[in-house]
Coordinates of C-alpha atoms and ligand atoms in Angstrom, one line a residue:
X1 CA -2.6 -20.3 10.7
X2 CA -3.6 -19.3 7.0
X3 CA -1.1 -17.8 5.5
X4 CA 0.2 -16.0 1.9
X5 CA 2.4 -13.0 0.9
X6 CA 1.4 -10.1 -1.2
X7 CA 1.7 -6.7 -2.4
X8 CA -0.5 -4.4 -0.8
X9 CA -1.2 -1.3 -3.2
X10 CA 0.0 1.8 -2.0
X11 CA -3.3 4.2 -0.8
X12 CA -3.8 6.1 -3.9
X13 CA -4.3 2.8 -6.0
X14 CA -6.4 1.9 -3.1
X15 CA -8.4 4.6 -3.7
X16 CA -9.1 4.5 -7.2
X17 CA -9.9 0.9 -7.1
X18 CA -12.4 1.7 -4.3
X19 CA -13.6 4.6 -7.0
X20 CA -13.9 1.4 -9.7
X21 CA -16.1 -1.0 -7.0
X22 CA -18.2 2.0 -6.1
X23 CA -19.3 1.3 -9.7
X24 CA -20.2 -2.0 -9.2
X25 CA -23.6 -2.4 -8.1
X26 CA -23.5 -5.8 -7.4
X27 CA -21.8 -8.8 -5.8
X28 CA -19.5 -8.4 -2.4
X29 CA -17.0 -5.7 -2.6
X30 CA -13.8 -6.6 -0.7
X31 CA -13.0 -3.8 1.3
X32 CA -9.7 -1.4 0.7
X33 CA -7.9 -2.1 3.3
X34 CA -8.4 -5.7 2.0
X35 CA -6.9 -5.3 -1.3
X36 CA -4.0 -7.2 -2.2
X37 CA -2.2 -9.1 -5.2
X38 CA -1.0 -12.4 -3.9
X39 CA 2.5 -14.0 -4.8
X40 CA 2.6 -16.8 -2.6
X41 CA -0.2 -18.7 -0.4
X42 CA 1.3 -20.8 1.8
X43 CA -2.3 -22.1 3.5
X44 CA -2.2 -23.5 7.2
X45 CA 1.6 -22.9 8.5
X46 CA 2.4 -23.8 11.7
X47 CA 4.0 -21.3 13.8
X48 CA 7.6 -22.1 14.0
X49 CA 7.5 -22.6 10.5
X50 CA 6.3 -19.0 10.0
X51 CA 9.1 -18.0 12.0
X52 CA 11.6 -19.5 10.3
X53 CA 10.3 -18.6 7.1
X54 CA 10.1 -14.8 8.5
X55 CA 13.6 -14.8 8.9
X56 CA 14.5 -16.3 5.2
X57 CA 12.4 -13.6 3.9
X58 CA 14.2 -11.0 5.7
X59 CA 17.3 -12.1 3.3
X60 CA 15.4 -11.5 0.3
X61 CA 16.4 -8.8 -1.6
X62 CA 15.0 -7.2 -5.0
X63 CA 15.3 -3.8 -7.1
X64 CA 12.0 -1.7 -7.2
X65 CA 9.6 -2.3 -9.9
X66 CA 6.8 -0.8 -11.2
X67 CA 3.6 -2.6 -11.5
X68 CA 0.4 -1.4 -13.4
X69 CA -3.2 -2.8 -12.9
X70 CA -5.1 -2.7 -15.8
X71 CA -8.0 -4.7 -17.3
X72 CA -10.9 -6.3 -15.9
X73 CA -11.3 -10.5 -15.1
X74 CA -13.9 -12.6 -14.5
X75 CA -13.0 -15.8 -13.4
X76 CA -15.7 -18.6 -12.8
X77 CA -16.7 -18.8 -16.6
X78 CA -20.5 -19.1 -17.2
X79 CA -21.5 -18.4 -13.6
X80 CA -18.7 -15.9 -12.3
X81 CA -17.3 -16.5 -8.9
X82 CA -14.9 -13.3 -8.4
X83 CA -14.0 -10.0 -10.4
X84 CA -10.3 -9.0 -10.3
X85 CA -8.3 -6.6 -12.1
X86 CA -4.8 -7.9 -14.1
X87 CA -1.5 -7.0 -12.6
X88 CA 1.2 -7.0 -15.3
X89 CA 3.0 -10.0 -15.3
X90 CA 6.8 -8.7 -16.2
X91 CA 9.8 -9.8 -15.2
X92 CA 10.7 -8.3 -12.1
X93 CA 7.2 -9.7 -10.3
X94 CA 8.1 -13.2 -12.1
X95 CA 11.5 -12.9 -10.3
X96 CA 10.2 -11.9 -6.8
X97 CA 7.6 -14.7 -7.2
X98 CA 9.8 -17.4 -8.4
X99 CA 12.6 -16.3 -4.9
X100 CA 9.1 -16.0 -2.3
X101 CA 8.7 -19.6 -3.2
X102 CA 11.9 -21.0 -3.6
X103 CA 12.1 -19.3 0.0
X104 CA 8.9 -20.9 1.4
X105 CA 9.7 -24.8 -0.3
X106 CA 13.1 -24.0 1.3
X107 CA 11.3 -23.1 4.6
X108 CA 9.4 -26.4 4.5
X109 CA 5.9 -25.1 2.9
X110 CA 4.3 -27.1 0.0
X111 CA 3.1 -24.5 -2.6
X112 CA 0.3 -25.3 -4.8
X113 CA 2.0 -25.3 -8.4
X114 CA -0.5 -23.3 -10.4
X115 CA -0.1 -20.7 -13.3
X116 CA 0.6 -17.4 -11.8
X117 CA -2.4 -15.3 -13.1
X118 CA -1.5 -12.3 -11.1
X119 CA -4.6 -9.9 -10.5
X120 CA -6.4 -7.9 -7.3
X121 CA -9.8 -9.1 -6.4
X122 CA -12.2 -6.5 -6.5
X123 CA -15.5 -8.3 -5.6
X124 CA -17.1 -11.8 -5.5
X125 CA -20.4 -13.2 -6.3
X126 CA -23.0 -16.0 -5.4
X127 CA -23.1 -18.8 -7.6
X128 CA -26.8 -18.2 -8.1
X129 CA -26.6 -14.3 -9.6
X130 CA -29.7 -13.3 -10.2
X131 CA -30.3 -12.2 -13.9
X132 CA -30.9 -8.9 -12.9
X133 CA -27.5 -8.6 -11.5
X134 CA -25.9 -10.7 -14.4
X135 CA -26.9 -7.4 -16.6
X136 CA -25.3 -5.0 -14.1
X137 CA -22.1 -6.9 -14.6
X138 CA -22.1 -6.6 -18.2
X139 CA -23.2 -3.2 -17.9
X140 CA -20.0 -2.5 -15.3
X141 CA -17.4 -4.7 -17.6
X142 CA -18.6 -2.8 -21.2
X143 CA -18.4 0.7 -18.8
X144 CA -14.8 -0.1 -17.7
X145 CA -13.2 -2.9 -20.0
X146 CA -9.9 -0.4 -20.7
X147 CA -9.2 0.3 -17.1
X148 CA -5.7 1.5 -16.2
X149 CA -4.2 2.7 -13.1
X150 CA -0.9 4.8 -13.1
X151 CA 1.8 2.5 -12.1
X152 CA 3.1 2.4 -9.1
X153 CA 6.7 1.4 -7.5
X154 CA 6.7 -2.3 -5.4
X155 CA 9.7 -1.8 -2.5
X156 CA 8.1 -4.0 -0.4
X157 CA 6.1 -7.4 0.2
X158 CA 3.8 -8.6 3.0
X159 CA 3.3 -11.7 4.9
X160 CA -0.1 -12.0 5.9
X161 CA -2.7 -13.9 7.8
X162 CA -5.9 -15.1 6.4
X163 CA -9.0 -15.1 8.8
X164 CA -11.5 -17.0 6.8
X165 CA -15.8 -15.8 8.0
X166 CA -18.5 -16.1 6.5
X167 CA -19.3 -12.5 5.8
X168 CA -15.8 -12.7 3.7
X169 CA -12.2 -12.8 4.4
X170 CA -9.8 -10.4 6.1
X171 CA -6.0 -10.3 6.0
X172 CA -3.8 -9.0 8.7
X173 CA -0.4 -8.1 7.9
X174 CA 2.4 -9.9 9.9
X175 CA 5.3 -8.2 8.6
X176 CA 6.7 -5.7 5.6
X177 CA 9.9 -6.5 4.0
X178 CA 11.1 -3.2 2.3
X179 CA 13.8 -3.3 -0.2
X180 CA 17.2 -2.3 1.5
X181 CA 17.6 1.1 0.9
Ligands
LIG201 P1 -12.2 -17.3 0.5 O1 -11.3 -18.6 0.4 O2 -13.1 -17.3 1.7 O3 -12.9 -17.0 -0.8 P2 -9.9 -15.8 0.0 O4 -9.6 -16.7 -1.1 O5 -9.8 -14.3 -0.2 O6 -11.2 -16.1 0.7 P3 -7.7 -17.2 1.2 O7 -8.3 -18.5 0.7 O8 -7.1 -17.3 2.6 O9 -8.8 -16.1 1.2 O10 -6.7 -16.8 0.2 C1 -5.7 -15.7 0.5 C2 -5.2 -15.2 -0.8 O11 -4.5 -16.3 -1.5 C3 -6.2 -14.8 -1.8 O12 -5.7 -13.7 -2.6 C4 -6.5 -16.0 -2.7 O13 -6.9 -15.6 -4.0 C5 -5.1 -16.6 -2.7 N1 -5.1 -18.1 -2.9 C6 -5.9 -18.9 -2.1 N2 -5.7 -20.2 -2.5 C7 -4.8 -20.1 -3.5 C8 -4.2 -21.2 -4.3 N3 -4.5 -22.4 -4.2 N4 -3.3 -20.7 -5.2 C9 -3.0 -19.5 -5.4 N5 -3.5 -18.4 -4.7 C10 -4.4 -18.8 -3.7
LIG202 MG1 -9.7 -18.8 -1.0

């Protein structure tokens, strides 16, 4: 199955993002209870191997942090693909990033080695934007460039499942892994 593992924002922050897309006139909103900042995607895992690596992340432990989303991205360059807010690369997510890998290569997954860009996708958009809707984006990004939500403490992670449609994806969440109290 399709899997990664991520932070799921706590319901407040879920709500003031959903207050920030309700902005947004335009593109395909992902819904709040979809929300998420991904650490690790481990794509197609077979079963045992999920197991196994459910049982190494059990071990992991971490202090609380606090994260902060703030400032809007556009990724995709001249024709943008997806709109995503920053989440503030410090130390402490670097850490629990660098151990929920070292964990998965040690479980057997290949990671994809890319630059962690760590952000929350808000909304995504057909390659073919109309110009119409090309303005409402610029309207939305000048209207909300400084965005800043409160910080919030991370005491837990998620492994989830990735069900891939057509109409957009959805993530199920396998399992929490608080930090021990
Ligand atoms: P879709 O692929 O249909 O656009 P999605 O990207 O939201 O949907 P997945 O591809 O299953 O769904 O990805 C799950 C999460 O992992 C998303 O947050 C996605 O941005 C992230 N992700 C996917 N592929 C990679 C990758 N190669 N490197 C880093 N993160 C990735
Ligand atoms: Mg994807």
């Amino acid at each position: 199955m399709r899997a990664f593992i991520g932070l799921g924002p706590p319901d407040t922050v879920r709500d003031a993002l959903d207050g920030l897309q309700s902005d947004l006139r335009v593109g395909r909103l992902v819904d709040p209870e979809n929300l998420h900042l991904t650490l690790a995607f481990l794509g197609e895992v077979d079963l045992p191997t999920l197991e196994a690596l459910h049982l190494d992340l059990q071990q992991i432990t971490f202090a609380p942090f606090d994260l902060r989303l703030a400032g809007l991205e556009l990724f995709g360059g001249a024709r943008p693909r997806v709109l995503s807010i920053r989440g503030q690369a410090g130390p402490p997510l670097r850490a629990l990033r660098a151990k929920l890998h070292s964990t998965a290569r040690g479980a057997g997954i290949d990671l994809p080695r890319a630059r962690f860009r760590p952000h929350v996708t808000l909304a995504r958009f057909r390659r073919d934007m109309p110009p119409d809707d090309t303005a409402k984006l610029g309207r939305f990004l000048s209207a909300h460039a400084d965005v800043a939500l409160p910080a919030f403490p991370v005491e837990a992670f998620t492994l989830y499942r990735s069900h891939l449609s057509p109409d957009g994806a959805t993530y199920e969440p396998l399992a929490d892994y608080p930090v021990p109290a």
